[in-house]
PDB file of C-alpha atoms in Angstrom:
ATOM      1  CA  UNK A   7     107.686  71.279 114.399  1.00 59.00           C
ATOM      2  CA  UNK A   8     104.355  69.894 114.261  1.00 61.00           C
ATOM      3  CA  UNK A   9     101.861  71.971 112.402  1.00 87.00           C
ATOM      4  CA  UNK A  10      98.360  73.194 112.709  1.00 94.00           C
ATOM      5  CA  UNK A  11      95.399  73.795 110.250  1.00 95.00           C
ATOM      6  CA  UNK A  12      92.805  76.289 110.620  1.00 97.00           C
ATOM      7  CA  UNK A  13      90.223  77.763 108.350  1.00 97.00           C
ATOM      8  CA  UNK A  14      91.460  81.016 106.738  1.00 96.00           C
ATOM      9  CA  UNK A  15      88.042  82.969 108.012  1.00 97.00           C
ATOM     10  CA  UNK A  16      84.857  82.514 109.878  1.00 97.00           C
ATOM     11  CA  UNK A  17      81.919  84.810 110.630  1.00 97.00           C
ATOM     12  CA  UNK A  18      79.666  84.985 113.552  1.00 96.00           C
ATOM     13  CA  UNK A  19      76.760  87.101 114.829  1.00 96.00           C
ATOM     14  CA  UNK A  20      77.236  89.101 117.847  1.00 96.00           C
ATOM     15  CA  UNK A  21      76.050  87.288 121.135  1.00 95.00           C
ATOM     16  CA  UNK A  22      76.147  83.971 119.380  1.00 96.00           C
ATOM     17  CA  UNK A  23      78.585  81.269 120.173  1.00 96.00           C
ATOM     18  CA  UNK A  24      81.581  80.717 117.880  1.00 97.00           C
ATOM     19  CA  UNK A  25      83.396  77.361 117.554  1.00 98.00           C
ATOM     20  CA  UNK A  26      86.854  77.820 115.930  1.00 98.00           C
ATOM     21  CA  UNK A  27      88.532  74.532 114.832  1.00 98.00           C
ATOM     22  CA  UNK A  28      92.055  73.463 114.667  1.00 97.00           C
ATOM     23  CA  UNK A  29      93.621  70.303 113.195  1.00 96.00           C
ATOM     24  CA  UNK A  30      96.894  68.911 114.629  1.00 94.00           C
ATOM     25  CA  UNK A  31      97.050  65.460 113.554  1.00 93.00           C
ATOM     26  CA  UNK A  32     100.845  65.191 114.126  1.00 90.00           C
ATOM     27  CA  UNK A  33     100.814  66.391 117.707  1.00 91.00           C
ATOM     28  CA  UNK A  34     103.091  64.592 120.043  1.00 87.00           C
ATOM     29  CA  UNK A  35     102.426  63.643 123.540  1.00 85.00           C
ATOM     30  CA  UNK A  36     104.303  66.488 125.251  1.00 84.00           C
ATOM     31  CA  UNK A  37     102.880  69.198 123.037  1.00 88.00           C
ATOM     32  CA  UNK A  38     100.329  71.726 124.738  1.00 91.00           C
ATOM     33  CA  UNK A  39      97.686  73.341 122.660  1.00 94.00           C
ATOM     34  CA  UNK A  40      97.769  77.039 122.896  1.00 94.00           C
ATOM     35  CA  UNK A  41      95.476  79.606 121.424  1.00 97.00           C
ATOM     36  CA  UNK A  42      96.459  83.317 120.972  1.00 97.00           C
ATOM     37  CA  UNK A  43      94.382  86.095 119.372  1.00 98.00           C
ATOM     38  CA  UNK A  44      95.580  89.360 117.599  1.00 97.00           C
ATOM     39  CA  UNK A  45      93.178  92.087 117.706  1.00 96.00           C
ATOM     40  CA  UNK A  46      93.461  94.864 114.915  1.00 94.00           C
ATOM     41  CA  UNK A  47      96.874  96.723 115.422  1.00 93.00           C
ATOM     42  CA  UNK A  48      97.751  95.163 118.592  1.00 95.00           C
ATOM     43  CA  UNK A  49     100.135  92.335 119.584  1.00 96.00           C
ATOM     44  CA  UNK A  50      98.993  88.863 120.074  1.00 97.00           C
ATOM     45  CA  UNK A  51      97.520  87.894 123.379  1.00 97.00           C
ATOM     46  CA  UNK A  52      97.181  84.717 124.977  1.00 96.00           C
ATOM     47  CA  UNK A  53      93.660  83.068 125.127  1.00 97.00           C
ATOM     48  CA  UNK A  54      93.962  79.667 126.597  1.00 96.00           C
ATOM     49  CA  UNK A  55      95.856  76.466 126.554  1.00 94.00           C
ATOM     50  CA  UNK A  56      95.288  72.892 127.327  1.00 93.00           C
ATOM     51  CA  UNK A  57      97.104  69.326 127.238  1.00 92.00           C
ATOM     52  CA  UNK A  58      94.480  66.528 127.348  1.00 93.00           C
ATOM     53  CA  UNK A  59      91.331  67.752 129.237  1.00 93.00           C
ATOM     54  CA  UNK A  60      88.929  70.482 128.317  1.00 94.00           C
ATOM     55  CA  UNK A  61      89.700  73.891 129.702  1.00 95.00           C
ATOM     56  CA  UNK A  62      87.554  76.966 130.718  1.00 95.00           C
ATOM     57  CA  UNK A  63      88.878  80.378 131.578  1.00 93.00           C
ATOM     58  CA  UNK A  64      87.156  83.756 131.693  1.00 91.00           C
ATOM     59  CA  UNK A  65      87.747  84.321 127.900  1.00 91.00           C
ATOM     60  CA  UNK A  66      86.856  81.030 126.328  1.00 96.00           C
ATOM     61  CA  UNK A  67      86.787  77.161 126.474  1.00 97.00           C
ATOM     62  CA  UNK A  68      88.905  74.775 124.824  1.00 98.00           C
ATOM     63  CA  UNK A  69      87.631  71.406 123.733  1.00 98.00           C
ATOM     64  CA  UNK A  70      90.366  68.854 122.898  1.00 97.00           C
ATOM     65  CA  UNK A  71      89.685  65.677 121.017  1.00 97.00           C
ATOM     66  CA  UNK A  72      90.255  62.439 122.828  1.00 96.00           C
ATOM     67  CA  UNK A  73      92.921  61.512 120.398  1.00 95.00           C
ATOM     68  CA  UNK A  74      94.273  65.103 120.762  1.00 95.00           C
ATOM     69  CA  UNK A  75      94.436  65.419 116.821  1.00 96.00           C
ATOM     70  CA  UNK A  76      92.071  68.405 116.873  1.00 97.00           C
ATOM     71  CA  UNK A  77      90.741  70.944 119.113  1.00 97.00           C
ATOM     72  CA  UNK A  78      88.112  73.749 119.284  1.00 98.00           C
ATOM     73  CA  UNK A  79      88.256  77.172 120.807  1.00 98.00           C
ATOM     74  CA  UNK A  80      84.824  78.098 121.925  1.00 98.00           C
ATOM     75  CA  UNK A  81      83.701  81.815 122.350  1.00 97.00           C
ATOM     76  CA  UNK A  82      80.506  81.493 124.223  1.00 94.00           C
ATOM     77  CA  UNK A  83      79.068  84.746 123.360  1.00 95.00           C
ATOM     78  CA  UNK A  84      80.889  86.598 120.517  1.00 96.00           C
ATOM     79  CA  UNK A  85      81.158  90.348 120.920  1.00 96.00           C
ATOM     80  CA  UNK A  86      82.468  92.801 118.405  1.00 96.00           C
ATOM     81  CA  UNK A  87      85.649  93.176 120.252  1.00 96.00           C
ATOM     82  CA  UNK A  88      86.271  89.355 119.640  1.00 97.00           C
ATOM     83  CA  UNK A  89      86.841  90.200 116.026  1.00 97.00           C
ATOM     84  CA  UNK A  90      90.505  89.243 115.601  1.00 97.00           C
ATOM     85  CA  UNK A  91      92.808  86.564 114.003  1.00 97.00           C
ATOM     86  CA  UNK A  92      92.853  83.460 116.286  1.00 98.00           C
ATOM     87  CA  UNK A  93      96.072  81.204 116.233  1.00 97.00           C
ATOM     88  CA  UNK A  94      96.266  77.643 117.307  1.00 96.00           C
ATOM     89  CA  UNK A  95      99.813  76.886 118.109  1.00 94.00           C
ATOM     90  CA  UNK A  96     101.487  73.527 119.542  1.00 90.00           C
ATOM     91  CA  UNK A  97     103.945  74.400 122.229  1.00 84.00           C
ATOM     92  CA  UNK A  98     106.476  71.942 123.401  1.00 74.00           C
ATOM     93  CA  UNK A  99     106.959  71.488 127.285  1.00 60.00           C
ATOM     94  CA  UNK A 100     110.639  71.549 126.913  1.00 61.00           C
ATOM     95  CA  UNK A 101     111.395  74.096 124.087  1.00 65.00           C
ATOM     96  CA  UNK A 102     112.833  77.548 124.046  1.00 77.00           C
ATOM     97  CA  UNK A 103     109.449  79.243 124.281  1.00 81.00           C
ATOM     98  CA  UNK A 104     109.316  79.825 120.443  1.00 85.00           C
ATOM     99  CA  UNK A 105     105.774  80.289 119.209  1.00 88.00           C
ATOM    100  CA  UNK A 106     105.268  79.158 115.672  1.00 89.00           C
ATOM    101  CA  UNK A 107     102.385  81.031 114.167  1.00 92.00           C
ATOM    102  CA  UNK A 108     100.352  79.857 111.186  1.00 91.00           C
ATOM    103  CA  UNK A 109      98.051  81.926 109.159  1.00 92.00           C
ATOM    104  CA  UNK A 110      95.258  81.607 111.759  1.00 96.00           C
ATOM    105  CA  UNK A 111      91.571  82.252 111.437  1.00 97.00           C
ATOM    106  CA  UNK A 112      90.304  85.621 110.826  1.00 97.00           C
ATOM    107  CA  UNK A 113      86.967  85.903 112.814  1.00 98.00           C
ATOM    108  CA  UNK A 114      84.309  88.615 111.846  1.00 97.00           C
ATOM    109  CA  UNK A 115      81.702  89.297 114.321  1.00 97.00           C
ATOM    110  CA  UNK A 116      78.503  91.059 112.769  1.00 96.00           C
ATOM    111  CA  UNK A 117      76.297  93.032 114.833  1.00 94.00           C
TER     112      UNK A 117
ATOM    113  CA  UNK B  14     101.732  99.083 134.267  1.00 67.00           C
ATOM    114  CA  UNK B  15     102.237  97.674 130.973  1.00 75.00           C
ATOM    115  CA  UNK B  16     103.774  94.234 131.112  1.00 94.00           C
ATOM    116  CA  UNK B  17     105.774  94.408 127.819  1.00 97.00           C
ATOM    117  CA  UNK B  18     106.382  98.037 126.472  1.00 97.00           C
ATOM    118  CA  UNK B  19     108.385  98.775 123.261  1.00 97.00           C
ATOM    119  CA  UNK B  20     109.309 102.075 121.901  1.00 97.00           C
ATOM    120  CA  UNK B  21     108.583 103.643 119.534  1.00 97.00           C
ATOM    121  CA  UNK B  22     105.303 102.709 118.214  1.00 97.00           C
ATOM    122  CA  UNK B  23     106.090 104.158 114.912  1.00 97.00           C
ATOM    123  CA  UNK B  24     109.264 104.519 113.085  1.00 98.00           C
ATOM    124  CA  UNK B  25     109.783 106.020 109.639  1.00 98.00           C
ATOM    125  CA  UNK B  26     113.225 106.197 108.250  1.00 98.00           C
ATOM    126  CA  UNK B  27     115.205 106.269 105.010  1.00 97.00           C
ATOM    127  CA  UNK B  28     117.095 103.387 103.439  1.00 97.00           C
ATOM    128  CA  UNK B  29     120.534 102.995 104.688  1.00 97.00           C
ATOM    129  CA  UNK B  30     119.808 104.427 108.066  1.00 98.00           C
ATOM    130  CA  UNK B  31     120.472 102.652 111.473  1.00 98.00           C
ATOM    131  CA  UNK B  32     117.842 102.448 113.946  1.00 98.00           C
ATOM    132  CA  UNK B  33     117.006 100.747 117.238  1.00 98.00           C
ATOM    133  CA  UNK B  34     113.732  99.663 118.954  1.00 98.00           C
ATOM    134  CA  UNK B  35     113.736  99.151 122.672  1.00 98.00           C
ATOM    135  CA  UNK B  36     111.721  96.739 124.671  1.00 97.00           C
ATOM    136  CA  UNK B  37     111.206  96.343 128.444  1.00 97.00           C
ATOM    137  CA  UNK B  38     109.097  93.725 130.455  1.00 97.00           C
ATOM    138  CA  UNK B  39     108.200  94.047 134.020  1.00 96.00           C
ATOM    139  CA  UNK B  40     106.940  90.419 134.528  1.00 94.00           C
ATOM    140  CA  UNK B  41     110.193  89.075 135.828  1.00 92.00           C
ATOM    141  CA  UNK B  42     110.624  86.646 132.973  1.00 91.00           C
ATOM    142  CA  UNK B  43     113.912  85.154 132.003  1.00 88.00           C
ATOM    143  CA  UNK B  44     113.171  85.088 128.408  1.00 91.00           C
ATOM    144  CA  UNK B  45     112.354  87.764 125.871  1.00 94.00           C
ATOM    145  CA  UNK B  46     111.878  87.578 121.973  1.00 94.00           C
ATOM    146  CA  UNK B  47     111.553  89.660 118.928  1.00 96.00           C
ATOM    147  CA  UNK B  48     109.048  88.645 116.289  1.00 96.00           C
ATOM    148  CA  UNK B  49     108.535  90.056 112.803  1.00 96.00           C
ATOM    149  CA  UNK B  50     105.193  90.566 111.235  1.00 96.00           C
ATOM    150  CA  UNK B  51     105.410  91.211 107.481  1.00 92.00           C
ATOM    151  CA  UNK B  52     102.919  92.821 105.182  1.00 87.00           C
ATOM    152  CA  UNK B  53     101.077  89.491 104.542  1.00 85.00           C
ATOM    153  CA  UNK B  54     100.497  89.428 108.373  1.00 86.00           C
ATOM    154  CA  UNK B  55     102.904  86.301 109.106  1.00 90.00           C
ATOM    155  CA  UNK B  56     104.291  86.251 112.387  1.00 93.00           C
ATOM    156  CA  UNK B  57     107.757  84.925 112.706  1.00 93.00           C
ATOM    157  CA  UNK B  58     110.211  84.662 115.473  1.00 93.00           C
ATOM    158  CA  UNK B  59     113.608  86.418 114.878  1.00 94.00           C
ATOM    159  CA  UNK B  60     115.526  86.135 118.156  1.00 91.00           C
ATOM    160  CA  UNK B  61     115.203  84.753 121.731  1.00 91.00           C
ATOM    161  CA  UNK B  62     117.336  85.775 124.647  1.00 90.00           C
ATOM    162  CA  UNK B  63     117.196  83.893 128.091  1.00 88.00           C
ATOM    163  CA  UNK B  64     119.132  85.663 130.905  1.00 83.00           C
ATOM    164  CA  UNK B  65     120.945  87.861 128.539  1.00 82.00           C
ATOM    165  CA  UNK B  66     122.180  85.019 126.389  1.00 86.00           C
ATOM    166  CA  UNK B  67     121.236  84.314 122.833  1.00 88.00           C
ATOM    167  CA  UNK B  68     119.325  81.137 122.472  1.00 86.00           C
ATOM    168  CA  UNK B  69     117.385  81.503 119.073  1.00 84.00           C
ATOM    169  CA  UNK B  70     118.665  83.257 115.999  1.00 86.00           C
ATOM    170  CA  UNK B  71     116.232  82.336 113.091  1.00 85.00           C
ATOM    171  CA  UNK B  72     118.453  83.013 109.950  1.00 78.00           C
ATOM    172  CA  UNK B  73     118.037  86.792 110.407  1.00 87.00           C
ATOM    173  CA  UNK B  74     120.427  88.966 108.357  1.00 91.00           C
ATOM    174  CA  UNK B  75     123.387  90.234 110.550  1.00 92.00           C
ATOM    175  CA  UNK B  76     122.215  93.713 109.947  1.00 96.00           C
ATOM    176  CA  UNK B  77     119.793  92.877 112.909  1.00 95.00           C
ATOM    177  CA  UNK B  78     121.549  92.890 116.220  1.00 93.00           C
ATOM    178  CA  UNK B  79     119.637  92.207 119.350  1.00 93.00           C
ATOM    179  CA  UNK B  80     121.129  93.479 122.621  1.00 93.00           C
ATOM    180  CA  UNK B  81     120.050  92.548 126.041  1.00 93.00           C
ATOM    181  CA  UNK B  82     121.580  94.797 128.801  1.00 92.00           C
ATOM    182  CA  UNK B  83     119.679  92.839 131.395  1.00 91.00           C
ATOM    183  CA  UNK B  84     117.004  90.217 131.586  1.00 89.00           C
ATOM    184  CA  UNK B  85     114.374  92.867 131.583  1.00 94.00           C
ATOM    185  CA  UNK B  86     115.244  94.504 128.412  1.00 95.00           C
ATOM    186  CA  UNK B  87     115.816  93.384 124.873  1.00 95.00           C
ATOM    187  CA  UNK B  88     116.644  95.961 122.291  1.00 96.00           C
ATOM    188  CA  UNK B  89     116.879  95.466 118.497  1.00 97.00           C
ATOM    189  CA  UNK B  90     119.363  97.374 116.518  1.00 97.00           C
ATOM    190  CA  UNK B  91     119.006  97.409 112.667  1.00 97.00           C
ATOM    191  CA  UNK B  92     122.037  98.575 110.369  1.00 97.00           C
ATOM    192  CA  UNK B  93     121.548  99.745 106.782  1.00 97.00           C
ATOM    193  CA  UNK B  94     117.969  99.611 106.800  1.00 97.00           C
ATOM    194  CA  UNK B  95     116.263  98.209 103.544  1.00 97.00           C
ATOM    195  CA  UNK B  96     112.816  98.596 102.100  1.00 96.00           C
ATOM    196  CA  UNK B  97     112.199  94.814 102.909  1.00 94.00           C
ATOM    197  CA  UNK B  98     112.630  95.586 106.573  1.00 96.00           C
ATOM    198  CA  UNK B  99     109.477  97.450 106.663  1.00 97.00           C
ATOM    199  CA  UNK B 100     107.257  95.471 108.998  1.00 97.00           C
ATOM    200  CA  UNK B 101     105.682  95.468 112.586  1.00 98.00           C
ATOM    201  CA  UNK B 102     108.234  94.229 115.129  1.00 98.00           C
ATOM    202  CA  UNK B 103     106.939  92.656 118.177  1.00 98.00           C
ATOM    203  CA  UNK B 104     108.599  92.146 121.514  1.00 97.00           C
ATOM    204  CA  UNK B 105     107.523  89.422 123.877  1.00 96.00           C
ATOM    205  CA  UNK B 106     108.452  87.584 127.102  1.00 95.00           C
ATOM    206  CA  UNK B 107     107.870  84.373 128.805  1.00 91.00           C
ATOM    207  CA  UNK B 108     109.077  81.821 131.210  1.00 85.00           C
ATOM    208  CA  UNK B 109     109.598  78.885 128.854  1.00 77.00           C
ATOM    209  CA  UNK B 110     110.458  75.240 129.817  1.00 68.00           C
ATOM    210  CA  UNK B 111     106.892  74.623 131.000  1.00 66.00           C
ATOM    211  CA  UNK B 112     104.116  73.924 128.410  1.00 67.00           C
ATOM    212  CA  UNK B 113     101.634  75.799 130.450  1.00 70.00           C
ATOM    213  CA  UNK B 114     103.335  79.214 130.363  1.00 79.00           C
ATOM    214  CA  UNK B 115     102.071  82.027 128.209  1.00 89.00           C
ATOM    215  CA  UNK B 116     103.905  84.729 126.391  1.00 93.00           C
ATOM    216  CA  UNK B 117     103.175  88.362 126.757  1.00 95.00           C
ATOM    217  CA  UNK B 118     103.659  90.551 123.607  1.00 97.00           C
ATOM    218  CA  UNK B 119     104.090  94.428 123.348  1.00 97.00           C
ATOM    219  CA  UNK B 120     101.949  96.529 120.988  1.00 96.00           C
ATOM    220  CA  UNK B 121     104.270  96.496 118.253  1.00 97.00           C
ATOM    221  CA  UNK B 122     106.656  98.866 116.329  1.00 98.00           C
ATOM    222  CA  UNK B 123     105.481  99.745 112.808  1.00 97.00           C
ATOM    223  CA  UNK B 124     108.811 100.342 110.965  1.00 97.00           C
ATOM    224  CA  UNK B 125     108.585 101.929 107.566  1.00 97.00           C
ATOM    225  CA  UNK B 126     111.473 102.328 105.469  1.00 97.00           C
ATOM    226  CA  UNK B 127     111.247 104.709 102.514  1.00 97.00           C
TER     227      UNK B 127
END
């Protein structure tokens, strides 16, 4: 299983942009890059995913490096509610749906 | 309507007891999962069922037995509970096979074995 590497923790100020990095140097051509987050005392929730091109949705943006060996989740304006653990996960297009969670990045948002 | 719901939310029980956690999804997904999050917050898959058929069993002790009466339900039964079983258990569902599908998780069941 290809692995991802993320910083253990990051801090941000409220209403400022946040860039959460993820390295996945062993990514294969069929791996999608998925991001999930887990708010305190809740189950993980899907944030965004991409394959090769940058992606935007109402929650965040995903910037994928040209060689696909790294990606960055961008929260355009962090709110206190965005304080969570963010997981970068490689998802195989033909697998059983299993998600392999790493340690993730714990994001603190300061008012 | 909650997409993936699991009950109970909290479960406190004594060692040696047998307990069950129930999970239901109303998303029409074919595949459901159980994940365990231990005290160090690591999330790890335990089981996966596709159309009532077991497809993933991640070396979980056989005291844990998932049961899927239909594709909308996946229950987890645990026999002879041990202190080390204390954790938060999450149920999830998805439609795998396509890399662009997302998984939906329940709110978790916090199991405490005393």
